[in-house]
């Protein structure tokens, strides 16, 4: 990848080196260092790109956490836009500048030089804020080195990415390292495993005393939330559902307040103008009631499923191939705990046999009398929808707004939302 600053070419790819180029060295391309040395090229460490790109005009907000990164990042982005700021958003759903999608789905956090390329684009478009998701992989691989964060946010830590981090302890340590410095930070103090440097720390909570503390909440057709900051009460309503979304919205409100110092009443009004995040507790249909969500961990599923205590849940899900296989039976167990019907299917099997993944999930379900196994995801959605009645909610979990199904090293076009709408349209046409 290339970055051009004041006519100087910076690249992290030795194949792109040309006369007077500068090779950007990182943890990921260290093995190619000798090629740059032998070619006589200047070499700098990726973290030192900050010495070449003037980022003084833009505030960088970074969000990490197992669950809630995308919703929190997107909500912050949308609130800031609503308040009249120019904003860029980088994350799982792609790269956006001032309402326009510039790049499609990508890594949650790009390689180091990729971050600087996108920040440069944001600056060129007069953005005052750069909101970014920060994955555990990015922290571990030093992909956010050299970025001066105006605010770091930590949403929560639960089991995920153990195919990469190997142990939950290692994963927790990596996540917590993001908050170990003295930069301004915002922390969910209800998560007991979060550790952070208390200097310049702000907190939010639904259970404990905090800078932004929820004191009342009602969840019906809409959620109403009341919170206090500096002993003053504020409130907002939202169509977004689930306790976990109250956490996401509180993080977003607090983040905008900390970085802009705008009146909290104005920020709460902006929240009420925001509907939802694509593929995150997204209502695809009201009748029948069908929701699509990205939940792909036992804890993430638990948070979604327990949000509907008065509904008969029809849960459709699978598990990704070549990822943490130990979480699969746990996902099955969670689905069983809350669901009237379970449809186990395929979800990005990659190089694994989908049947084996499904077997792993089923190992966590003792009584399988209410379980349907359907490897074909489109057929699984049909079967789930055929079970609905007035008391039901169909929760389609795992893929969110992903537009593809990954089989082997190939990506096939597949969207849960598109497929659901096709099925409903066929039913409507028949009737």
Coordinates of C-alpha atoms in Angstrom, one line a residue:
X1 CA 0.0 0.0 0.0
X2 CA 1.2 3.5 -0.8
X3 CA 0.9 6.7 1.1
X4 CA 2.0 10.0 -0.6
X5 CA 2.8 12.9 1.7
X6 CA 4.4 16.1 0.2
X7 CA 5.4 14.2 -2.9
X8 CA 7.2 11.6 -0.8
X9 CA 6.1 8.0 -1.4
X10 CA 5.8 5.7 1.6
X11 CA 5.0 2.0 1.1
X12 CA 5.0 -1.2 3.2
X13 CA 5.4 -3.3 0.0
X14 CA 8.9 -3.9 -1.3
X15 CA 7.3 -4.5 -4.8
X16 CA 6.1 -0.9 -4.8
X17 CA 9.5 0.6 -4.0
X18 CA 10.8 3.1 -6.6
X19 CA 13.4 5.9 -6.6
X20 CA 13.3 7.9 -3.4
X21 CA 10.6 5.8 -1.8
X22 CA 10.5 5.2 1.9
X23 CA 9.9 1.6 3.2
X24 CA 7.5 1.5 6.1
X25 CA 8.6 -1.3 8.4
X26 CA 6.0 -3.1 10.6
X27 CA 5.6 -6.3 12.6
X28 CA 3.9 -7.8 9.5
X29 CA 6.6 -7.1 6.9
X30 CA 9.8 -7.3 8.9
X31 CA 11.0 -10.3 6.9
X32 CA 11.3 -8.0 3.8
X33 CA 13.5 -5.5 5.5
X34 CA 16.7 -6.8 3.9
X35 CA 15.3 -6.2 0.4
X36 CA 14.8 -2.5 1.3
X37 CA 18.3 -2.3 2.8
X38 CA 19.9 -3.9 -0.2
X39 CA 18.1 -1.6 -2.5
X40 CA 19.4 1.4 -0.6
X41 CA 16.0 2.7 0.4
X42 CA 15.3 4.8 3.5
X43 CA 13.4 2.8 6.2
X44 CA 11.1 4.1 8.9
X45 CA 9.0 2.3 11.5
X46 CA 5.3 2.5 10.9
X47 CA 4.7 4.4 14.1
X48 CA 6.9 7.2 12.9
X49 CA 4.5 8.0 10.0
X50 CA 2.9 10.5 12.4
X51 CA 6.0 12.6 12.0
X52 CA 5.2 13.1 8.3
X53 CA 1.4 13.4 8.3
X54 CA 0.0 16.4 10.1
X55 CA -3.0 15.1 12.0
X56 CA -3.5 18.1 14.3
X57 CA -6.8 19.1 12.6
X58 CA -8.6 15.8 13.3
X59 CA -9.6 13.9 16.4
X60 CA -9.2 10.1 16.4
X61 CA -11.7 8.1 18.4
X62 CA -10.9 4.3 18.8
X63 CA -13.3 1.7 20.0
X64 CA -12.3 -1.8 21.1
X65 CA -14.3 -4.6 22.8
X66 CA -15.6 -8.0 22.0
X67 CA -19.1 -6.9 21.3
X68 CA -20.5 -3.5 20.4
X69 CA -17.6 -2.0 18.4
X70 CA -19.5 -1.5 15.2
X71 CA -22.7 -0.2 16.8
X72 CA -20.8 2.2 19.1
X73 CA -18.6 3.4 16.3
X74 CA -21.5 3.9 13.9
X75 CA -23.6 5.6 16.5
X76 CA -20.8 8.1 17.4
X77 CA -20.3 8.7 13.6
X78 CA -24.1 9.4 13.1
X79 CA -24.4 11.6 16.2
X80 CA -21.5 13.7 15.1
X81 CA -22.9 14.1 11.6
X82 CA -26.3 15.0 13.0
X83 CA -24.6 17.7 15.1
X84 CA -23.0 19.2 12.0
X85 CA -19.5 17.8 12.1
X86 CA -17.6 16.3 9.2
X87 CA -16.7 12.7 10.1
X88 CA -15.0 9.6 8.8
X89 CA -15.8 6.1 10.0
X90 CA -13.5 3.0 9.5
X91 CA -14.5 -0.5 10.6
X92 CA -15.9 -3.9 9.8
X93 CA -18.6 -2.4 7.5
X94 CA -16.1 -0.4 5.5
X95 CA -14.8 3.2 5.2
X96 CA -17.2 6.1 5.2
X97 CA -16.6 9.9 4.8
X98 CA -19.4 12.3 5.5
X99 CA -22.2 9.8 4.8
X100 CA -20.6 8.4 1.7
X101 CA -19.1 4.8 1.6
X102 CA -15.6 5.1 0.2
X103 CA -14.6 1.5 0.6
X104 CA -16.5 -1.8 1.1
X105 CA -16.2 -4.3 3.9
X106 CA -12.6 -4.9 5.1
X107 CA -10.5 -5.9 8.1
X108 CA -11.9 -4.3 11.3
X109 CA -8.6 -2.3 11.5
X110 CA -6.3 -2.0 8.5
X111 CA -2.5 -2.4 8.6
X112 CA -0.6 0.6 9.9
X113 CA -0.1 2.4 6.6
X114 CA -3.8 1.8 5.8
X115 CA -4.9 3.7 8.8
X116 CA -2.7 6.7 7.8
X117 CA -4.0 6.5 4.2
X118 CA -7.6 6.7 5.4
X119 CA -6.8 9.4 7.9
X120 CA -5.2 11.4 5.1
X121 CA -8.3 11.0 3.0
X122 CA -10.5 12.2 5.9
X123 CA -8.3 15.3 6.4
X124 CA -8.5 16.0 2.7
X125 CA -12.3 15.9 3.0
X126 CA -12.1 18.4 5.9
X127 CA -13.2 15.8 8.5
X128 CA -12.9 16.9 12.2
X129 CA -13.3 13.4 13.5
X130 CA -11.9 9.9 12.5
X131 CA -13.9 7.2 14.3
X132 CA -12.4 3.7 14.1
X133 CA -12.9 0.2 15.3
X134 CA -9.8 -1.3 16.9
X135 CA -9.6 -5.1 16.9
X136 CA -7.6 -7.3 19.2
X137 CA -5.6 -8.4 16.2
X138 CA -4.7 -4.8 15.5
X139 CA -3.6 -4.2 19.1
X140 CA -1.5 -7.4 19.1
X141 CA 0.1 -6.6 15.8
X142 CA 0.7 -2.9 16.7
X143 CA -1.5 -1.7 13.8
X144 CA -2.6 1.4 15.7
X145 CA 0.9 2.4 16.7
X146 CA 1.6 6.1 16.0
X147 CA -2.0 7.2 16.2
X148 CA -2.7 9.9 18.8
X149 CA -6.2 9.0 20.1
X150 CA -8.4 11.9 21.3
X151 CA -10.4 9.1 23.0
X152 CA -10.1 5.4 23.5
X153 CA -13.3 3.4 24.3
X154 CA -13.5 -0.1 25.7
X155 CA -17.0 -1.7 25.5
X156 CA -16.5 -5.2 27.1
X157 CA -14.5 -8.4 27.0
X158 CA -16.0 -11.9 26.4
X159 CA -14.8 -15.0 24.6
X160 CA -13.7 -14.4 20.9
X161 CA -10.8 -14.9 18.5
X162 CA -9.2 -17.8 20.6
X163 CA -8.1 -19.3 17.3
X164 CA -5.6 -16.4 17.2
X165 CA -5.0 -15.5 20.9
X166 CA -5.0 -19.2 22.1
X167 CA -6.2 -18.4 25.7
X168 CA -8.8 -16.1 27.1
X169 CA -6.2 -14.7 29.4
X170 CA -4.0 -13.6 26.5
X171 CA -7.0 -12.1 24.8
X172 CA -8.0 -10.1 27.9
X173 CA -4.4 -8.9 28.3
X174 CA -4.2 -7.7 24.7
X175 CA -7.6 -5.9 25.0
X176 CA -6.6 -4.3 28.3
X177 CA -3.3 -3.1 26.9
X178 CA -5.2 -0.6 24.8
X179 CA -6.1 1.3 27.9
X180 CA -2.8 1.1 29.8
X181 CA -1.5 4.6 28.9
X182 CA -2.6 8.0 30.1
X183 CA -4.6 9.0 27.1
X184 CA -8.3 10.0 27.6
X185 CA -10.4 6.9 27.8
X186 CA -14.0 5.8 28.3
X187 CA -14.7 2.5 30.1
X188 CA -17.7 0.2 30.8
X189 CA -17.1 -0.4 34.5
X190 CA -19.7 -3.0 34.7
X191 CA -17.3 -5.4 32.9
X192 CA -15.2 -6.8 35.8
X193 CA -12.3 -8.1 33.7
X194 CA -11.5 -4.6 32.2
X195 CA -8.3 -3.2 33.5
X196 CA -7.2 0.4 32.7
X197 CA -5.0 3.3 33.7
X198 CA -7.4 5.5 35.8
X199 CA -5.6 8.7 34.7
X200 CA -7.9 10.6 32.3
X201 CA -10.5 7.9 32.5
X202 CA -14.3 8.4 32.2
X203 CA -16.8 5.6 33.0
X204 CA -20.3 4.5 32.1
X205 CA -22.5 2.0 33.8
X206 CA -26.0 0.5 34.2
X207 CA -25.1 -1.0 37.6
X208 CA -22.4 1.1 39.4
X209 CA -21.6 4.7 40.2
X210 CA -20.0 6.2 37.1
X211 CA -19.5 9.5 35.2
X212 CA -22.4 8.5 32.9
X213 CA -24.8 6.3 35.0
X214 CA -28.1 4.9 33.9
X215 CA -30.7 5.3 36.7
X216 CA -33.8 4.1 34.9
X217 CA -34.7 2.2 31.8
X218 CA -37.9 0.8 30.3
X219 CA -38.0 -1.6 27.3
X220 CA -41.3 -2.0 25.4
X221 CA -41.8 -1.1 21.7
X222 CA -39.1 1.5 22.2
X223 CA -36.5 1.8 24.9
X224 CA -36.5 4.8 27.3
X225 CA -33.3 5.6 29.2
X226 CA -32.6 8.0 31.9
X227 CA -29.0 8.7 33.1
X228 CA -27.1 11.2 35.2
X229 CA -23.9 13.1 34.6
X230 CA -22.5 15.5 37.2
X231 CA -25.7 15.0 39.2
X232 CA -27.9 16.3 36.4
X233 CA -30.5 14.0 34.7
X234 CA -30.9 13.4 31.0
X235 CA -33.0 11.0 29.0
X236 CA -33.6 9.6 25.5
X237 CA -35.8 7.2 23.6
X238 CA -34.6 4.7 21.0
X239 CA -36.0 2.1 18.7
X240 CA -32.8 0.0 19.1
X241 CA -33.5 -3.0 21.3
X242 CA -31.6 -4.8 24.0
X243 CA -29.8 -4.0 27.2
X244 CA -26.5 -4.3 25.3
X245 CA -27.6 -1.5 23.1
X246 CA -28.2 0.8 26.1
X247 CA -24.5 0.2 26.8
X248 CA -23.6 1.0 23.2
X249 CA -25.7 4.2 23.2
X250 CA -24.3 5.3 26.6
X251 CA -20.7 4.8 25.3
X252 CA -21.7 6.8 22.2
X253 CA -23.3 9.7 24.1
X254 CA -20.4 9.9 26.5
X255 CA -17.8 9.8 23.7
X256 CA -19.5 12.7 21.8
X257 CA -19.7 14.7 25.0
X258 CA -16.1 14.1 26.0
X259 CA -14.7 15.0 22.5
X260 CA -17.0 17.9 21.6
X261 CA -18.3 19.4 25.0
X262 CA -21.7 19.9 23.3
X263 CA -24.7 20.0 25.5
X264 CA -25.9 16.5 26.6
X265 CA -29.5 17.4 25.8
X266 CA -28.5 18.1 22.1
X267 CA -26.5 14.8 22.0
X268 CA -29.6 12.9 23.3
X269 CA -31.8 14.5 20.6
X270 CA -29.3 13.4 18.0
X271 CA -29.4 9.8 19.4
X272 CA -33.2 9.9 18.9
X273 CA -32.7 10.7 15.2
X274 CA -30.6 7.6 14.8
X275 CA -32.5 4.5 13.9
X276 CA -30.2 1.5 13.9
X277 CA -27.0 0.0 12.5
X278 CA -27.3 -2.2 9.4
X279 CA -27.0 -5.9 10.4
X280 CA -27.0 -5.1 14.2
X281 CA -30.4 -5.9 15.8
X282 CA -31.8 -4.8 12.4
X283 CA -35.6 -5.4 12.0
X284 CA -36.0 -6.8 8.5
X285 CA -39.7 -7.4 8.9
X286 CA -42.4 -6.5 11.5
X287 CA -44.9 -9.1 10.4
X288 CA -43.6 -11.7 10.6
X289 CA -41.1 -10.3 13.2
X290 CA -37.6 -11.0 11.9
X291 CA -34.3 -9.6 13.1
X292 CA -30.8 -10.0 11.7
X293 CA -27.8 -9.6 14.0
X294 CA -24.0 -10.1 13.9
X295 CA -23.9 -12.0 17.2
X296 CA -21.3 -14.8 16.7
X297 CA -20.1 -15.5 20.2
X298 CA -21.9 -17.3 23.1
X299 CA -22.0 -14.0 25.1
X300 CA -23.2 -12.0 22.1
X301 CA -25.9 -14.5 21.4
X302 CA -27.0 -14.5 25.0
X303 CA -27.3 -10.7 25.0
X304 CA -29.5 -10.8 21.9
X305 CA -31.7 -13.8 22.9
X306 CA -32.5 -12.5 26.4
X307 CA -33.8 -9.3 24.9
X308 CA -37.1 -11.0 24.0
X309 CA -38.5 -12.6 27.2
X310 CA -42.1 -12.3 26.0
X311 CA -41.5 -13.8 22.5
X312 CA -41.3 -17.4 21.2
X313 CA -37.8 -17.3 19.7
X314 CA -36.9 -19.1 16.5
X315 CA -33.1 -18.9 16.4
X316 CA -31.1 -19.4 13.1
X317 CA -27.4 -19.6 13.4
X318 CA -24.1 -21.4 12.6
X319 CA -20.5 -20.9 13.4
X320 CA -17.5 -19.7 11.3
X321 CA -15.0 -22.3 10.0
X322 CA -11.3 -22.1 10.9
X323 CA -12.2 -20.1 14.0
X324 CA -12.4 -20.9 17.7
X325 CA -14.1 -24.3 17.6
X326 CA -14.5 -24.5 21.4
X327 CA -17.2 -21.8 21.4
X328 CA -19.5 -23.8 19.2
X329 CA -21.2 -26.1 21.8
X330 CA -21.4 -23.0 24.1
X331 CA -23.4 -21.3 21.3
X332 CA -25.7 -24.3 21.0
X333 CA -26.2 -24.2 24.8
X334 CA -27.2 -20.5 24.7
X335 CA -29.6 -21.0 21.8
X336 CA -31.3 -23.9 23.7
X337 CA -31.7 -21.8 26.8
X338 CA -33.9 -19.2 25.2
X339 CA -35.3 -20.6 22.0
X340 CA -38.6 -22.4 21.2
X341 CA -37.1 -23.5 17.8
X342 CA -33.5 -23.7 16.7
X343 CA -32.3 -23.9 13.1
X344 CA -28.6 -24.8 12.9
X345 CA -27.0 -24.0 9.6
X346 CA -23.8 -23.0 7.8
X347 CA -22.0 -19.7 8.4
X348 CA -18.7 -19.0 6.5
X349 CA -17.4 -22.6 6.7
X350 CA -14.1 -21.6 5.0
X351 CA -12.0 -24.7 4.8
X352 CA -13.9 -26.8 7.3
X353 CA -16.7 -29.3 6.6
X354 CA -20.0 -27.5 7.5
X355 CA -21.3 -30.8 8.8
X356 CA -18.5 -31.0 11.4
X357 CA -19.1 -27.4 12.5
X358 CA -22.8 -28.2 12.9
X359 CA -22.0 -31.4 14.9
X360 CA -19.8 -29.2 17.3
X361 CA -22.7 -26.9 17.8
X362 CA -25.2 -29.8 18.5
X363 CA -22.8 -31.2 21.1
X364 CA -23.9 -28.3 23.4
X365 CA -27.6 -29.1 23.0
X366 CA -28.9 -31.9 25.3
X367 CA -32.5 -32.1 24.1
X368 CA -32.6 -31.8 20.3
X369 CA -36.4 -32.2 19.9
X370 CA -36.8 -28.6 18.8
X371 CA -33.7 -28.5 16.6
X372 CA -33.7 -28.4 12.8
X373 CA -30.4 -29.0 11.0
X374 CA -30.3 -27.4 7.5
X375 CA -26.8 -26.9 6.1
X376 CA -28.1 -24.7 3.2
X377 CA -28.5 -21.3 4.8
X378 CA -31.2 -20.1 2.4
X379 CA -33.2 -23.2 3.0
X380 CA -32.6 -22.8 6.8
X381 CA -34.2 -19.3 6.6
X382 CA -37.2 -20.7 4.7
X383 CA -37.7 -23.4 7.4
X384 CA -37.4 -20.8 10.2
X385 CA -39.9 -18.5 8.6
X386 CA -42.4 -21.4 8.1
X387 CA -42.5 -21.8 11.9
X388 CA -43.6 -18.2 12.7
X389 CA -46.9 -17.2 14.4
X390 CA -48.0 -14.0 16.1
X391 CA -46.0 -14.7 19.3
X392 CA -42.7 -15.4 17.4
X393 CA -39.5 -13.5 16.7
X394 CA -37.1 -15.0 14.2
X395 CA -33.5 -14.1 15.2
X396 CA -31.0 -14.7 12.4
X397 CA -27.6 -14.5 14.0
X398 CA -23.9 -14.6 13.0
X399 CA -23.6 -12.7 9.7
X400 CA -25.3 -9.4 10.3
X401 CA -25.0 -7.3 7.1
X402 CA -22.3 -9.4 5.5
X403 CA -22.9 -9.7 1.7
X404 CA -21.1 -13.0 1.2
X405 CA -20.7 -16.6 2.3
X406 CA -17.1 -17.8 2.5
X407 CA -16.6 -21.4 1.3
X408 CA -12.9 -22.5 0.9
X409 CA -11.1 -19.4 -0.3
X410 CA -14.1 -18.2 -2.4
X411 CA -16.7 -15.6 -1.5
X412 CA -20.3 -16.3 -2.8
X413 CA -22.9 -13.5 -2.8
X414 CA -25.2 -14.1 0.1
X415 CA -27.1 -11.7 2.4
X416 CA -29.4 -12.8 5.2
X417 CA -31.5 -9.7 4.8
X418 CA -31.8 -10.1 1.0
X419 CA -32.7 -13.8 1.3
X420 CA -35.3 -13.1 3.9
X421 CA -37.0 -10.4 1.8
X422 CA -37.0 -12.8 -1.2
X423 CA -38.7 -15.5 0.9
X424 CA -41.3 -13.0 2.2
X425 CA -42.0 -11.7 -1.2
X426 CA -42.6 -15.2 -2.6
X427 CA -45.0 -15.9 0.3
X428 CA -46.8 -12.6 -0.4
X429 CA -47.1 -13.4 -4.1
X430 CA -48.5 -16.9 -3.4
X431 CA -51.1 -15.5 -1.0

